[in-house]
Coordinates of C-alpha atoms in Angstrom, one line a residue:
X1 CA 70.2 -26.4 -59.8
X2 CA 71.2 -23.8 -57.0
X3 CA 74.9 -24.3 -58.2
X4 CA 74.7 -23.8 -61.8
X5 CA 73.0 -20.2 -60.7
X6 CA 75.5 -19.4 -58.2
X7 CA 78.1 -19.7 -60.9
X8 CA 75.9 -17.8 -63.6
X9 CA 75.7 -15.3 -61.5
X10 CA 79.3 -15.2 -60.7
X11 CA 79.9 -14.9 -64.9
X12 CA 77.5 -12.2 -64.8
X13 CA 79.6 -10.3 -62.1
X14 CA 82.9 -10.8 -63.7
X15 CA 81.7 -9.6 -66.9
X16 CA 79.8 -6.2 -65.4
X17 CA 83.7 -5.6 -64.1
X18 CA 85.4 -6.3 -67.0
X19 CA 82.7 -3.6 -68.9
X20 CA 85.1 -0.7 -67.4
X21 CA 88.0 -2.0 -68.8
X22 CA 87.1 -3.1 -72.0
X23 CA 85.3 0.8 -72.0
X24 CA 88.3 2.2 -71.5
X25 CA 90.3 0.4 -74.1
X26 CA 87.5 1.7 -76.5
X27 CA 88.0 4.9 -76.1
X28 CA 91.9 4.8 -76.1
X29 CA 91.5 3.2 -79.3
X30 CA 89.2 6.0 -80.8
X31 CA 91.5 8.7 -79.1
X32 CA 94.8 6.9 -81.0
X33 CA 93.1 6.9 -84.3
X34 CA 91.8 10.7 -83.7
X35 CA 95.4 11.7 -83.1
X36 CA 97.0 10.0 -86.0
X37 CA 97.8 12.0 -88.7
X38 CA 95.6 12.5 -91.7
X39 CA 98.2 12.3 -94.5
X40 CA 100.3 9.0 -95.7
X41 CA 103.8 9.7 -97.5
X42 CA 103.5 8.2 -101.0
X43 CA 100.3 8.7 -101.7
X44 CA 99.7 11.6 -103.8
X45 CA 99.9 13.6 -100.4
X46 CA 101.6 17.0 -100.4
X47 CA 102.7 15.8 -96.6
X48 CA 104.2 13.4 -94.1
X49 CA 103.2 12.5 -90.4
X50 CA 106.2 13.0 -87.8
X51 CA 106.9 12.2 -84.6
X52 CA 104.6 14.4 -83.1
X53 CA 101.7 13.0 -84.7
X54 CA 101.1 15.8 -86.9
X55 CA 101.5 16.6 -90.8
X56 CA 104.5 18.4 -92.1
X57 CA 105.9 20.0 -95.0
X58 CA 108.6 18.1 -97.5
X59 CA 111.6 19.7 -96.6
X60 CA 115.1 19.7 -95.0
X61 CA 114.1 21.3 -91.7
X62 CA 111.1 19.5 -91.3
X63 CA 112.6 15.9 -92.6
X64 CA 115.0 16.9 -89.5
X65 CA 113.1 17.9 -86.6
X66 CA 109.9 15.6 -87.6
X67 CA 111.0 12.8 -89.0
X68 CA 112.2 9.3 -87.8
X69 CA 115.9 11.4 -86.7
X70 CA 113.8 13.1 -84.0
X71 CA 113.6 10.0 -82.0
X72 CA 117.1 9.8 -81.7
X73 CA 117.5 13.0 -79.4
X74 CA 119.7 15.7 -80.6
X75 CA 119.1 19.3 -80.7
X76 CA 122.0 20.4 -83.1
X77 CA 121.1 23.3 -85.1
X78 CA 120.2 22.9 -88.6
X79 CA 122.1 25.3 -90.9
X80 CA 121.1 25.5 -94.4
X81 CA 122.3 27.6 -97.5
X82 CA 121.6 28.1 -101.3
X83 CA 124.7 26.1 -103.8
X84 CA 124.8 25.9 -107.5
X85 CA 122.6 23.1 -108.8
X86 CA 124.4 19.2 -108.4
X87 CA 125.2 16.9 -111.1
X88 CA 123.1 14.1 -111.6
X89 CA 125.2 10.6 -112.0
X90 CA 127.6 8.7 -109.4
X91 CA 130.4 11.4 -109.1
X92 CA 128.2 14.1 -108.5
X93 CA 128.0 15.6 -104.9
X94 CA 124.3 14.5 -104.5
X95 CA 124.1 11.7 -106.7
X96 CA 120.4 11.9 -106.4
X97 CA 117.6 13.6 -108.7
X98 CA 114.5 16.1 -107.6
X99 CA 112.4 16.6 -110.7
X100 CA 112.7 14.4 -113.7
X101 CA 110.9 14.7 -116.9
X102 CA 110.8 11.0 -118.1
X103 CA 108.6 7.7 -119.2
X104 CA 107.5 4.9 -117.2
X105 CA 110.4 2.5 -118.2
X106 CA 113.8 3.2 -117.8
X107 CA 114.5 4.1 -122.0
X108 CA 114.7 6.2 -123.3
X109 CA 116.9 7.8 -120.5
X110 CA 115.2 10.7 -118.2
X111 CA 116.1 14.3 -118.1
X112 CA 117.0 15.3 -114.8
X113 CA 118.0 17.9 -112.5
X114 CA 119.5 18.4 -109.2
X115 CA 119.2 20.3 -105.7
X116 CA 120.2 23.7 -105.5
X117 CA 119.9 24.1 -101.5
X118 CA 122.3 22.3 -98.6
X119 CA 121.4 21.8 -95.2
X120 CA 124.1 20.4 -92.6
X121 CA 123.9 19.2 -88.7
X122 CA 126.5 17.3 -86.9
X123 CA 126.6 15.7 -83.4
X124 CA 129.1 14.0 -81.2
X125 CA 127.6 10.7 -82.5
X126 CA 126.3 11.3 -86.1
X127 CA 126.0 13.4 -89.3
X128 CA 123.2 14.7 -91.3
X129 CA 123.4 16.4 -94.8
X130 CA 120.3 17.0 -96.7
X131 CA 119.8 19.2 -99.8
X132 CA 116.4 20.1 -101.3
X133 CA 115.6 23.0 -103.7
X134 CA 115.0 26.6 -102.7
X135 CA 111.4 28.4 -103.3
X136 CA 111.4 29.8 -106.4
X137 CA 113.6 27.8 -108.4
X138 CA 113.1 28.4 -112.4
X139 CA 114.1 25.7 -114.0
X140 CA 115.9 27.1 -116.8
X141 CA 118.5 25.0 -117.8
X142 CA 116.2 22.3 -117.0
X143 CA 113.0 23.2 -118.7
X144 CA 115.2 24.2 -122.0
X145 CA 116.3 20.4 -122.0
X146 CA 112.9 19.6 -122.0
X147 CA 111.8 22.4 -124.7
X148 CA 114.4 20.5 -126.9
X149 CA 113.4 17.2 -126.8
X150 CA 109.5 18.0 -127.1
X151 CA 111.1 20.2 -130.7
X152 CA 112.8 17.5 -132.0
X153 CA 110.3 15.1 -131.7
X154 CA 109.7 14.1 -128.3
X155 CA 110.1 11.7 -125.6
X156 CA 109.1 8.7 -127.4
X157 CA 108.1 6.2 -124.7
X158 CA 108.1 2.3 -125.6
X159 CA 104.8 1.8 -123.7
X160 CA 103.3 4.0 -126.0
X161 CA 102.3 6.7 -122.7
X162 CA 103.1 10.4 -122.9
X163 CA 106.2 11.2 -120.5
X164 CA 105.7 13.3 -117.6
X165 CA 107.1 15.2 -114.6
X166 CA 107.5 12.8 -111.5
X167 CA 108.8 14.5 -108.3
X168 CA 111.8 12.6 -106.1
X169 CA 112.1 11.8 -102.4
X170 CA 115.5 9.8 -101.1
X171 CA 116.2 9.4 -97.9
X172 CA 119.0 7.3 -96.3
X173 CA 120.3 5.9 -93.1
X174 CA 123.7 4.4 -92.0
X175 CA 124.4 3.0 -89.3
X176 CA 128.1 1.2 -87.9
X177 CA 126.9 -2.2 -89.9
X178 CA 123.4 -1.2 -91.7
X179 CA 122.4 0.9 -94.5
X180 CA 118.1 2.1 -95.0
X181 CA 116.8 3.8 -98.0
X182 CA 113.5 5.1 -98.8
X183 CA 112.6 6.7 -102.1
X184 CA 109.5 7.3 -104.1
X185 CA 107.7 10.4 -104.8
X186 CA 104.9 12.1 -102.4
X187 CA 103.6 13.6 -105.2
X188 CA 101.7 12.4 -108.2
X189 CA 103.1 12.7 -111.4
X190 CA 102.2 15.7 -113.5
X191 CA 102.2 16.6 -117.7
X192 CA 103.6 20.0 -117.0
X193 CA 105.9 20.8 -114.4
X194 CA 104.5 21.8 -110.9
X195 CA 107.1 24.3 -109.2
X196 CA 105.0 23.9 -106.0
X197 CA 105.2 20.2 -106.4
X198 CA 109.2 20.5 -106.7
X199 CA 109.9 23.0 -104.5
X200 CA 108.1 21.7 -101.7
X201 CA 107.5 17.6 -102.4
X202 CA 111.6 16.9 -103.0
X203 CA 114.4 16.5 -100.9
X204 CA 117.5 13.9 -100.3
X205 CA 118.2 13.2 -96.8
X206 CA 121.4 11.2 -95.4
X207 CA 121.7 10.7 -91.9
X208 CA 125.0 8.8 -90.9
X209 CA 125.9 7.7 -86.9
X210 CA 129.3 7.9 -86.2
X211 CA 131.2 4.4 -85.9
X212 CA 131.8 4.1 -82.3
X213 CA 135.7 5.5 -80.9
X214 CA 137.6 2.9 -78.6
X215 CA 138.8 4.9 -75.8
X216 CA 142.7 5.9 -75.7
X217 CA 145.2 4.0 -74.2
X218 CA 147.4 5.7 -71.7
X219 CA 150.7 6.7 -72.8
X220 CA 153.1 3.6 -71.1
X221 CA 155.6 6.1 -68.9
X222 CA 159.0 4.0 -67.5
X223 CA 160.2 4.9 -64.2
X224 CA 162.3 6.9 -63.2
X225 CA 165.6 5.2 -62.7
X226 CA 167.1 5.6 -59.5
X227 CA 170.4 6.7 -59.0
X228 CA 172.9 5.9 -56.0
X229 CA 172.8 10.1 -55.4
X230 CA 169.1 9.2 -54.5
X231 CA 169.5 5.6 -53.2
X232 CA 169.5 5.6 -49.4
X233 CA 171.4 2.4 -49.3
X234 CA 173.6 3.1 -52.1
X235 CA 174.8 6.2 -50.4
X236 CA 175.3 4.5 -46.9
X237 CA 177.6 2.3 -48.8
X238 CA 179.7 5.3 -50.5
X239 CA 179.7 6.6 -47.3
X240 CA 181.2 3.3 -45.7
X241 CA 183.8 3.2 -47.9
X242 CA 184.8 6.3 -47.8
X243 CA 184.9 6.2 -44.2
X244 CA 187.6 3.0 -44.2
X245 CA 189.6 4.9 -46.9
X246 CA 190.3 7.3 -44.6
X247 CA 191.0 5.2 -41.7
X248 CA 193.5 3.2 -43.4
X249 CA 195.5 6.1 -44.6
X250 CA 195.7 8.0 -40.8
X251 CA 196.8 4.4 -39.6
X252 CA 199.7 4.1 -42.3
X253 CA 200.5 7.9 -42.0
X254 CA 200.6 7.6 -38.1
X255 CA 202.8 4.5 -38.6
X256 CA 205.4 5.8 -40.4
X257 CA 205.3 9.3 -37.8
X258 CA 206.1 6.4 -35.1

């Protein structure tokens, strides 16, 4: 009976020191979750949560500094200017779409429009082009699709839904033997076009690494090839001779004097 309260109370013991710990792992739980941000990218948000923990805006700079990139180290400047709006199709400089006024399937085929706004970075180990669309964008050539297609009768959708305005997010990774995408919109779709929503809810981001450079191989340089002006032994020898030339020509001209 005495043993089974010595151990109990042993229990007891080890539990009462394990309180501090398990304390402490509570609150570092309730700190993590207090820190985390308070926006999720594809839901309807008009945000996403970086590196630092904290919510930022939908754009170039921001997808940059803030984003999953930021990991990776660099510092390289950001440099970003306004370009007439890209194409939309595979030959087209961004290939991607912002805003698109379309139905839920695929037919009949979306109007679209492009990115009117370039921002560049490069490093000694990677690349990064991203192009989003400047604040206070109009829309014109865009909208007077749209105008057109709502005069002569409309988008008619094959699921029987009106069409609407959905807002575009692509962002890509390559790596030496790896490609990521993400795409989807932060944004919920709207009936009428949201310039907010466009201007500051689209973007396409490419971030490429470099493919790794072997390192040069030295230049193969022959040696020099010695000749018998330089060649100690060589010239001993020239000198030999030269030396028995002459003695063989005072002994036949001192024979012939005698």
């Amino acid at each position: 009976g005495s043993r089974i309260i010595v151990l109990s109370a042993i229990n007891l013991t080890s539990q009462i020191m394990h309180l501090p710990m398990l304390a402490l792992f509570i609150l570092a739980a309730i700190s993590a979750a207090a820190s985390a941000c308070n926006c999720t990218w594809g839901a309807g948000t008009d945000k996403f949560c970086g590196t630092d923990n904290e919510c930022h805006n939908f754009s170039c700079a921001e997808w940059y500094q803030h984003h999953a990139y930021a990991r990776l180290g660099f510092t390289e400047t950001l440099t970003c200017k306004d370009i007439d709006t890209t194409a939309i199709g595979p030959d087209s400089e961004s290939f991607y779409t912002s805003v698109s006024y379309r139905c839920q399937d695929p037919l009949p085929p979306p109007i679209q429009t492009g990115f009117n706004r370039k921002c560049t970075a490069e490093g000694p180990t990677f690349e990064y082009t991203c192009y989003e669309l400047s604040e206070g964008t109009q829309f014109l050539t865009f909208m007077s699709e749209v105008d057109s297609t709502i005069r002569n009768g409309g988008m008619n959708c094959t699921d029987g839904k009106d069409p609407f305005f959905k807002y575009h997010l692509t962002s890509i990774e390559i790596r030496e033997n790896s490609e990521h995408s993400l795409s989807g919109s932060p944004w919920n779709a709207t009936a009428d076009l949201d310039k907010v929503r466009a201007t500051t809810g689209t973007l396409y981001s490419i971030y490429q690494k470099k493919p790794r450079t072997a390192a040069p191989t030295p230049a193969f340089i022959p040696p020099p090839t010695t000749s018998s002006s330089h060649n100690p032994i060589a010239a001993s020898k020239n000198w030999l001779t030269m030396f028995v030339a002459v003695s063989l020509h005072c002994a036949v001209m001192y024979s012939l004097l005698f």
